[in-house]
Amino acid sequence: MEKRVVFPPNFLWGTATSAHQVEGDTLNDWTEWEKNGGSKHLSGKACNHWNLKRFQEDVERMKVLGLNAYRMGVEWSRVMPKPGVIEQGVLNQYRQMLMILQQAGISTMVTLHHFTNPTWFVKSGDWTKTSLEPFYAYVDATTKTLADNVNYWNTFNEPLIMVRMGYRTGQWPPGKKARIISAFYLRKRLAEAHNEVYKIVKRNTGRPVGLVHNFTSYETAHGWLIERAIAGLQDRIANRWIIEHTKNDFLGVNFYCRQVFNGFRPLPASRLGKRVSDFGWEISPQSLTMVLLGLRRYNLPIYITENGVADAKDKLRADFIREHVQAFRLAMRAGVDVRGYFYWSLLDNFEWAEGYTKRFGLIEVNFETQERRIRPSAYVYRDIIEAGTNS
Ligand code: FCB
């Protein structure tokens, strides 16, 4: 039977990484945190993606897989190792990396802030107190230098995860626990910072700019009124608040999980579906469709900026990709303007507090030797891209 192509020809089929998780040899608040035992491993050399030769080889692998887009990060602490001091050589190297992608016909999406901060910034206070002028100066210099090489800009990656992990659970730097007031204030400050960054990027590049947010599907165990009320409230606080307080040309959707309310309480992960990743995260593709349908009200283009599975044995990944592509295709059919999908991640990489124990890559990395091996599921993704359909 002939396959029906439903994806527009300019649809972005990509993968995503972040600077600290792949570059190696970064020096920031996370490397300090790792040294102090906050993570299972030191990030160290990571995937050595900062090495241009290695980077070039990884771009060759993207070509083998038929990918036409790449979402990567710029590391603030590299660009601005001291307050106010811009390392132009570093920006030039980022430009070279982006040019390698452009020459390979790969569209570029760049994230300006993905969890990590220079140590001097956090020592002078933290996001709740410090002046944000140096951050804006970094954004200004970066976007001026890279204006011609970046198709889409992301301001912050998952700012509310940074707040949750850094100020409520304390599992990530700065390691503060239950700081409800700081956390509340910080949400607002980060939304304002996004709006300021949006203006700077627009002024310097004229390109589309969007926030990347972690969207959770809030669902109910029985459909009871109380469950629906709580799920709806959670949706407003955790999904919608930040979108409604920020200016965006598109929405960056990171999707990993759902939360199901059983009466007043969310069900523990162990009582959700049977298919779980190495992280213990349930696989629930239909929840991606629900999240996307909920975003239709904003009438903005959507890029799925992250979606992936920790699966060292590569047993789940092929179906995971097939089913999530199917899930966003359903949303597209219902009128949601999805314009791209970035699988997390191109490579196995440094997974924050979990160190190197969680493997999300389409490409397996041996962190001792830096050898790469394309996993079988990556070819399934390639075939989906080639066919333009997964039916
Ligand atoms: C997201 C992060 C990304 C990666 C994935 C697994 O929350 O943005 O850096 O760690 O989770």
Short mmCIF file of C-alpha atoms and ligand atoms in Angstrom, two decimals:
data_model
loop_
_atom_site.label_atom_id
_atom_site.label_comp_id
_atom_site.label_asym_id
_atom_site.label_seq_id
_atom_site.Cartn_x
_atom_site.Cartn_y
_atom_site.Cartn_z
CA MET A 1 0.00 0.00 0.00
CA GLU A 2 1.24 3.46 -0.83
CA LYS A 3 2.31 5.49 2.16
CA ARG A 4 0.60 8.80 2.68
CA VAL A 5 3.02 11.64 3.31
CA VAL A 6 1.52 13.92 5.92
CA PHE A 7 4.49 15.98 6.97
CA PRO A 8 5.24 19.22 5.14
CA PRO A 9 8.53 19.10 3.22
CA ASN A 10 10.11 21.74 5.47
CA PHE A 11 9.27 19.82 8.67
CA LEU A 12 12.28 19.75 11.02
CA TRP A 13 13.50 16.28 11.93
CA GLY A 14 16.21 16.74 14.48
CA THR A 15 17.92 15.78 17.67
CA ALA A 16 18.80 17.89 20.69
CA THR A 17 21.75 18.26 23.05
CA SER A 18 22.84 20.88 25.58
CA ALA A 19 26.31 22.39 25.93
CA HIS A 20 27.28 21.07 29.38
CA GLN A 21 25.95 17.58 28.66
CA VAL A 22 28.06 16.98 25.56
CA GLU A 23 30.90 19.50 25.16
CA GLY A 24 33.29 18.39 27.91
CA ASP A 25 35.78 20.49 29.90
CA THR A 26 33.20 23.05 30.95
CA LEU A 27 33.73 25.04 34.16
CA ASN A 28 30.50 26.21 35.75
CA ASP A 29 28.23 25.79 38.77
CA TRP A 30 27.49 22.21 37.70
CA THR A 31 31.14 21.16 37.59
CA GLU A 32 31.43 22.55 41.15
CA TRP A 33 28.33 20.64 42.17
CA GLU A 34 29.70 17.43 40.63
CA LYS A 35 32.99 17.82 42.53
CA ASN A 36 31.05 18.21 45.75
CA GLY A 37 29.30 14.89 45.19
CA GLY A 38 26.00 16.23 43.84
CA SER A 39 26.09 13.96 40.83
CA LYS A 40 26.88 10.30 40.21
CA HIS A 41 29.84 11.27 38.00
CA LEU A 42 31.98 14.22 37.00
CA SER A 43 30.99 15.49 33.55
CA GLY A 44 34.70 15.59 32.57
CA LYS A 45 35.18 15.18 28.82
CA ALA A 46 31.49 14.34 28.26
CA CYS A 47 31.16 13.55 24.52
CA ASN A 48 34.10 15.80 23.65
CA HIS A 49 31.72 17.62 21.33
CA TRP A 50 33.69 20.85 21.79
CA ASN A 51 36.44 19.23 19.75
CA LEU A 52 35.80 20.43 16.19
CA LYS A 53 36.96 17.21 14.54
CA ARG A 54 34.70 15.15 16.77
CA PHE A 55 31.87 17.62 16.16
CA GLN A 56 32.34 17.33 12.40
CA GLU A 57 32.18 13.52 12.66
CA ASP A 58 28.96 13.75 14.65
CA VAL A 59 27.48 15.97 11.95
CA GLU A 60 28.43 13.27 9.41
CA ARG A 61 26.41 10.82 11.53
CA MET A 62 23.45 13.21 11.47
CA LYS A 63 23.66 13.14 7.68
CA VAL A 64 23.72 9.34 7.64
CA LEU A 65 20.50 9.44 9.67
CA GLY A 66 18.83 11.93 7.34
CA LEU A 67 18.41 14.56 10.07
CA ASN A 68 17.74 18.09 8.85
CA ALA A 69 17.86 20.00 12.15
CA TYR A 70 19.96 20.18 15.30
CA ARG A 71 19.23 21.86 18.62
CA MET A 72 22.40 22.66 20.55
CA GLY A 73 23.44 24.94 23.38
CA VAL A 74 25.88 27.77 23.90
CA GLU A 75 27.68 27.63 27.25
CA TRP A 76 27.51 30.99 29.04
CA SER A 77 30.52 30.20 31.27
CA ARG A 78 32.69 29.58 28.19
CA VAL A 79 31.64 32.76 26.43
CA MET A 80 31.94 34.87 29.62
CA PRO A 81 34.52 33.23 31.91
CA LYS A 82 34.78 36.43 33.99
CA PRO A 83 32.05 38.98 34.70
CA GLY A 84 31.49 41.11 31.62
CA VAL A 85 34.45 39.60 29.68
CA ILE A 86 33.49 38.13 26.29
CA GLU A 87 35.77 35.46 24.80
CA GLN A 88 35.35 36.26 21.13
CA GLY A 89 37.41 33.18 20.18
CA VAL A 90 34.79 30.97 21.83
CA LEU A 91 31.99 32.64 19.92
CA ASN A 92 33.98 32.19 16.72
CA GLN A 93 34.24 28.49 17.42
CA TYR A 94 30.48 28.26 17.93
CA ARG A 95 30.12 30.02 14.60
CA GLN A 96 32.35 27.44 12.97
CA MET A 97 30.27 24.63 14.46
CA LEU A 98 27.08 26.20 13.19
CA MET A 99 28.61 26.68 9.75
CA ILE A 100 29.49 22.99 9.62
CA LEU A 101 25.81 22.26 10.26
CA GLN A 102 24.65 24.80 7.68
CA GLN A 103 26.99 23.35 5.07
CA ALA A 104 25.47 19.94 5.78
CA GLY A 105 21.98 21.38 5.11
CA ILE A 106 21.01 21.11 8.77
CA SER A 107 18.83 23.86 10.29
CA THR A 108 20.08 25.20 13.60
CA MET A 109 18.28 25.90 16.84
CA VAL A 110 20.37 27.33 19.68
CA THR A 111 19.60 27.44 23.41
CA LEU A 112 21.12 30.34 25.31
CA HIS A 113 20.61 28.95 28.81
CA HIS A 114 20.32 25.26 29.64
CA PHE A 115 20.61 24.93 33.45
CA THR A 116 24.30 25.90 33.84
CA ASN A 117 25.75 29.19 35.13
CA PRO A 118 29.24 30.64 35.47
CA THR A 119 30.61 30.18 38.99
CA TRP A 120 31.26 33.92 39.38
CA PHE A 121 27.57 34.54 38.74
CA VAL A 122 26.37 32.18 41.44
CA LYS A 123 29.06 33.35 43.89
CA SER A 124 27.80 36.91 43.63
CA GLY A 125 24.36 35.67 44.75
CA ASP A 126 22.11 33.48 42.66
CA TRP A 127 19.28 33.87 40.16
CA THR A 128 17.04 35.23 42.90
CA LYS A 129 19.38 38.10 43.86
CA THR A 130 22.12 38.84 41.35
CA SER A 131 21.96 41.53 38.69
CA LEU A 132 21.09 39.98 35.34
CA GLU A 133 23.03 42.57 33.33
CA PRO A 134 26.02 40.23 32.69
CA PHE A 135 23.60 37.59 31.42
CA TYR A 136 22.05 40.08 29.02
CA ALA A 137 25.53 41.18 27.88
CA TYR A 138 26.33 37.52 27.12
CA VAL A 139 23.07 37.18 25.16
CA ASP A 140 23.79 40.38 23.26
CA ALA A 141 27.33 39.37 22.23
CA THR A 142 26.32 35.81 21.35
CA THR A 143 23.34 36.73 19.23
CA LYS A 144 25.29 39.46 17.41
CA THR A 145 28.09 37.05 16.49
CA LEU A 146 25.87 34.12 15.56
CA ALA A 147 23.01 36.04 13.95
CA ASP A 148 23.58 34.60 10.47
CA ASN A 149 24.12 31.04 11.62
CA VAL A 150 21.08 30.31 13.76
CA ASN A 151 17.58 29.69 12.40
CA TYR A 152 15.72 29.50 15.72
CA TRP A 153 16.64 30.76 19.16
CA ASN A 154 15.66 29.33 22.54
CA THR A 155 15.99 31.62 25.56
CA PHE A 156 15.83 29.31 28.58
CA ASN A 157 15.51 25.55 28.68
CA GLU A 158 12.94 24.41 31.26
CA PRO A 159 13.28 27.33 33.69
CA LEU A 160 10.71 25.82 36.05
CA ILE A 161 12.74 22.60 36.33
CA MET A 162 15.70 24.72 37.35
CA VAL A 163 13.50 26.27 40.05
CA ARG A 164 12.09 22.95 41.21
CA MET A 165 15.39 21.07 41.35
CA GLY A 166 17.48 23.96 42.69
CA TYR A 167 15.10 25.57 45.21
CA ARG A 168 12.49 22.99 46.15
CA THR A 169 13.97 19.48 46.03
CA GLY A 170 17.58 20.70 46.34
CA GLN A 171 18.86 17.91 44.05
CA TRP A 172 20.56 20.36 41.69
CA PRO A 173 22.62 23.49 42.32
CA PRO A 174 22.30 25.70 44.28
CA GLY A 175 20.92 22.79 46.36
CA LYS A 176 18.31 24.76 48.29
CA LYS A 177 15.37 22.87 49.72
CA ALA A 178 11.77 23.95 50.22
CA ARG A 179 12.47 27.62 49.49
CA ILE A 180 8.87 28.22 48.55
CA ILE A 181 9.10 32.01 48.56
CA SER A 182 12.36 32.12 46.58
CA ALA A 183 10.94 29.60 44.14
CA PHE A 184 7.80 31.63 43.66
CA TYR A 185 9.75 34.82 43.11
CA LEU A 186 12.25 33.12 40.81
CA ARG A 187 9.54 31.89 38.45
CA LYS A 188 8.51 35.47 37.93
CA ARG A 189 12.07 36.70 37.55
CA LEU A 190 12.90 34.06 34.96
CA ALA A 191 9.77 34.89 32.97
CA GLU A 192 10.85 38.55 32.99
CA ALA A 193 14.40 37.59 32.02
CA HIS A 194 13.00 35.58 29.10
CA ASN A 195 11.08 38.63 27.91
CA GLU A 196 14.20 40.78 28.07
CA VAL A 197 16.25 38.14 26.22
CA TYR A 198 13.48 37.85 23.64
CA LYS A 199 13.87 41.58 22.87
CA ILE A 200 17.66 41.40 22.60
CA VAL A 201 17.60 38.37 20.30
CA LYS A 202 14.90 39.86 18.10
CA ARG A 203 16.79 43.14 17.82
CA ASN A 204 20.09 41.42 16.92
CA THR A 205 18.86 38.63 14.66
CA GLY A 206 15.23 39.09 13.61
CA ARG A 207 14.84 35.29 13.84
CA PRO A 208 12.08 33.34 15.65
CA VAL A 209 12.59 33.14 19.43
CA GLY A 210 10.86 30.81 21.87
CA LEU A 211 11.00 29.51 25.42
CA VAL A 212 11.53 25.78 25.92
CA HIS A 213 9.24 24.45 28.59
CA ASN A 214 8.70 20.99 30.10
CA PHE A 215 5.04 20.19 29.56
CA THR A 216 3.38 17.51 31.65
CA SER A 217 0.04 15.99 30.80
CA TYR A 218 -2.16 16.18 33.92
CA GLU A 219 -4.71 13.37 33.86
CA THR A 220 -7.21 11.71 36.19
CA ALA A 221 -7.50 8.12 37.43
CA HIS A 222 -11.33 8.06 37.48
CA GLY A 223 -12.47 11.28 35.87
CA TRP A 224 -13.93 12.45 39.21
CA LEU A 225 -14.75 16.12 39.53
CA ILE A 226 -12.14 16.66 42.24
CA GLU A 227 -9.45 14.99 40.14
CA ARG A 228 -10.36 17.08 37.14
CA ALA A 229 -10.24 20.23 39.24
CA ILE A 230 -6.76 19.41 40.59
CA ALA A 231 -5.43 18.35 37.18
CA GLY A 232 -6.79 21.57 35.68
CA LEU A 233 -5.18 23.67 38.41
CA GLN A 234 -1.84 21.92 37.94
CA ASP A 235 -2.08 22.52 34.21
CA ARG A 236 -2.61 26.24 34.82
CA ILE A 237 0.31 26.51 37.28
CA ALA A 238 2.87 24.20 35.70
CA ASN A 239 2.08 24.40 31.98
CA ARG A 240 0.17 27.54 31.20
CA TRP A 241 1.41 30.19 33.63
CA ILE A 242 4.83 30.61 32.04
CA ILE A 243 3.46 30.63 28.50
CA GLU A 244 0.94 33.29 29.44
CA HIS A 245 3.63 35.48 31.02
CA THR A 246 6.18 35.32 28.23
CA LYS A 247 6.42 36.59 24.68
CA ASN A 248 7.17 33.85 22.14
CA ASP A 249 7.24 33.42 18.36
CA PHE A 250 6.89 29.66 18.88
CA LEU A 251 6.58 27.22 21.75
CA GLY A 252 9.39 24.79 22.51
CA VAL A 253 7.77 21.67 23.92
CA ASN A 254 9.81 19.21 25.95
CA PHE A 255 7.68 16.19 26.66
CA TYR A 256 8.58 13.26 28.89
CA CYS A 257 5.81 12.42 31.38
CA ARG A 258 2.26 12.55 32.53
CA GLN A 259 0.91 12.82 36.06
CA VAL A 260 -2.31 11.04 37.02
CA PHE A 261 -4.42 12.22 39.95
CA ASN A 262 -6.04 9.55 42.08
CA GLY A 263 -8.34 11.61 44.28
CA PHE A 264 -6.16 14.42 45.65
CA ARG A 265 -2.84 12.73 45.05
CA PRO A 266 -0.77 11.92 42.01
CA LEU A 267 -0.27 8.19 41.49
CA PRO A 268 3.30 7.04 42.15
CA ALA A 269 5.24 6.15 38.98
CA SER A 270 5.10 2.45 39.96
CA ARG A 271 1.30 2.49 39.61
CA LEU A 272 1.25 4.04 36.16
CA GLY A 273 1.67 2.05 32.91
CA LYS A 274 3.88 -1.00 32.66
CA ARG A 275 6.27 0.37 30.08
CA VAL A 276 8.95 2.37 31.84
CA SER A 277 12.37 3.66 30.82
CA ASP A 278 15.67 3.03 32.62
CA PHE A 279 14.82 6.24 34.49
CA GLY A 280 11.56 4.75 35.75
CA TRP A 281 9.61 7.21 33.59
CA GLU A 282 6.41 5.81 32.14
CA ILE A 283 6.03 5.77 28.35
CA SER A 284 2.73 7.41 27.47
CA PRO A 285 2.66 8.75 23.89
CA GLN A 286 -1.06 9.58 23.93
CA SER A 287 -0.24 12.13 26.65
CA LEU A 288 1.87 14.03 24.11
CA THR A 289 -1.20 14.32 21.89
CA MET A 290 -3.13 15.70 24.87
CA VAL A 291 -0.46 18.25 25.73
CA LEU A 292 -0.37 19.45 22.12
CA LEU A 293 -4.15 19.71 21.88
CA GLY A 294 -4.08 21.84 25.04
CA LEU A 295 -1.61 24.23 23.41
CA ARG A 296 -3.79 24.85 20.36
CA ARG A 297 -5.37 27.77 22.21
CA TYR A 298 -2.14 29.81 21.92
CA ASN A 299 -2.17 29.70 18.15
CA LEU A 300 1.63 29.55 17.92
CA PRO A 301 3.90 27.28 15.90
CA ILE A 302 5.19 24.40 18.00
CA TYR A 303 8.53 22.63 17.92
CA ILE A 304 8.88 19.49 20.02
CA THR A 305 12.29 20.48 21.30
CA GLU A 306 12.88 17.33 23.40
CA ASN A 307 11.35 13.90 23.67
CA GLY A 308 13.32 10.77 24.34
CA VAL A 309 13.87 7.65 26.39
CA ALA A 310 16.65 6.38 28.65
CA ASP A 311 17.17 2.90 27.25
CA ALA A 312 20.70 1.50 27.42
CA LYS A 313 19.72 -1.77 25.71
CA ASP A 314 17.85 -0.03 22.87
CA LYS A 315 14.84 -2.26 23.47
CA LEU A 316 12.24 0.49 23.79
CA ARG A 317 13.53 3.33 21.64
CA ALA A 318 12.29 2.26 18.19
CA ASP A 319 8.68 1.90 19.36
CA PHE A 320 9.04 4.98 21.51
CA ILE A 321 9.92 7.06 18.46
CA ARG A 322 7.28 5.49 16.22
CA GLU A 323 4.55 6.02 18.79
CA HIS A 324 5.51 9.61 19.63
CA VAL A 325 5.67 10.54 15.96
CA GLN A 326 2.22 9.03 15.59
CA ALA A 327 1.09 11.00 18.67
CA PHE A 328 2.09 14.39 17.32
CA ARG A 329 0.81 13.52 13.87
CA LEU A 330 -2.62 12.99 15.43
CA ALA A 331 -2.38 16.44 16.99
CA MET A 332 -1.36 17.90 13.62
CA ARG A 333 -4.39 16.32 12.02
CA ALA A 334 -6.50 18.02 14.66
CA GLY A 335 -5.06 21.36 13.62
CA VAL A 336 -2.03 21.81 15.92
CA ASP A 337 0.76 23.61 14.09
CA VAL A 338 3.69 21.28 14.88
CA ARG A 339 6.69 22.20 12.74
CA GLY A 340 9.48 20.02 14.05
CA TYR A 341 10.55 17.16 16.30
CA PHE A 342 13.91 16.94 18.07
CA TYR A 343 14.65 13.56 19.62
CA TRP A 344 16.58 13.75 22.92
CA SER A 345 19.32 12.99 22.33
CA LEU A 346 21.74 12.62 19.44
CA LEU A 347 24.32 11.05 21.78
CA ASP A 348 24.41 9.36 25.16
CA ASN A 349 25.50 12.19 27.42
CA PHE A 350 25.94 13.58 30.92
CA GLU A 351 22.52 13.27 32.52
CA TRP A 352 22.87 15.80 35.41
CA ALA A 353 22.54 14.18 38.86
CA GLU A 354 22.44 10.74 37.18
CA GLY A 355 25.84 11.26 35.54
CA TYR A 356 26.51 8.77 32.75
CA THR A 357 24.07 6.14 33.97
CA LYS A 358 21.12 7.11 31.76
CA ARG A 359 21.49 6.58 28.04
CA PHE A 360 19.20 8.58 25.82
CA GLY A 361 21.30 8.56 22.63
CA LEU A 362 20.41 7.52 19.12
CA ILE A 363 24.16 7.04 19.14
CA GLU A 364 25.84 5.04 21.88
CA VAL A 365 28.99 6.64 23.32
CA ASN A 366 31.83 4.80 25.01
CA PHE A 367 32.95 7.45 27.50
CA GLU A 368 36.36 5.81 27.98
CA THR A 369 37.35 5.84 24.32
CA GLN A 370 34.87 8.34 22.80
CA GLU A 371 33.87 5.70 20.28
CA ARG A 372 30.39 6.04 18.81
CA ARG A 373 28.00 3.37 17.57
CA ILE A 374 24.73 4.17 15.87
CA ARG A 375 21.97 2.24 17.63
CA PRO A 376 19.48 0.18 15.56
CA SER A 377 16.58 2.43 16.66
CA ALA A 378 18.31 5.39 15.01
CA TYR A 379 17.73 3.71 11.65
CA VAL A 380 14.06 3.40 12.49
CA TYR A 381 13.99 7.16 12.99
CA ARG A 382 15.86 7.57 9.70
CA ASP A 383 13.23 5.45 7.91
CA ILE A 384 10.41 7.52 9.40
CA ILE A 385 12.12 10.67 8.20
CA GLU A 386 12.68 9.22 4.75
CA ALA A 387 9.13 8.06 4.32
CA GLY A 388 7.70 11.23 5.84
CA THR A 389 5.19 8.99 7.56
CA ASN A 390 5.19 6.23 10.10
CA SER A 391 2.04 4.42 9.08
C1 FCB B 1 15.29 17.43 30.18
C2 FCB B 1 16.52 18.29 30.04
C3 FCB B 1 17.63 17.64 29.28
C4 FCB B 1 17.77 16.17 29.59
C5 FCB B 1 16.43 15.47 29.53
C6 FCB B 1 16.49 14.00 29.82
O1 FCB B 1 14.55 17.84 31.28
O2 FCB B 1 16.20 19.50 29.40
O3 FCB B 1 18.82 18.37 29.54
O4 FCB B 1 18.41 16.00 30.79
O5 FCB B 1 15.54 16.07 30.41
#
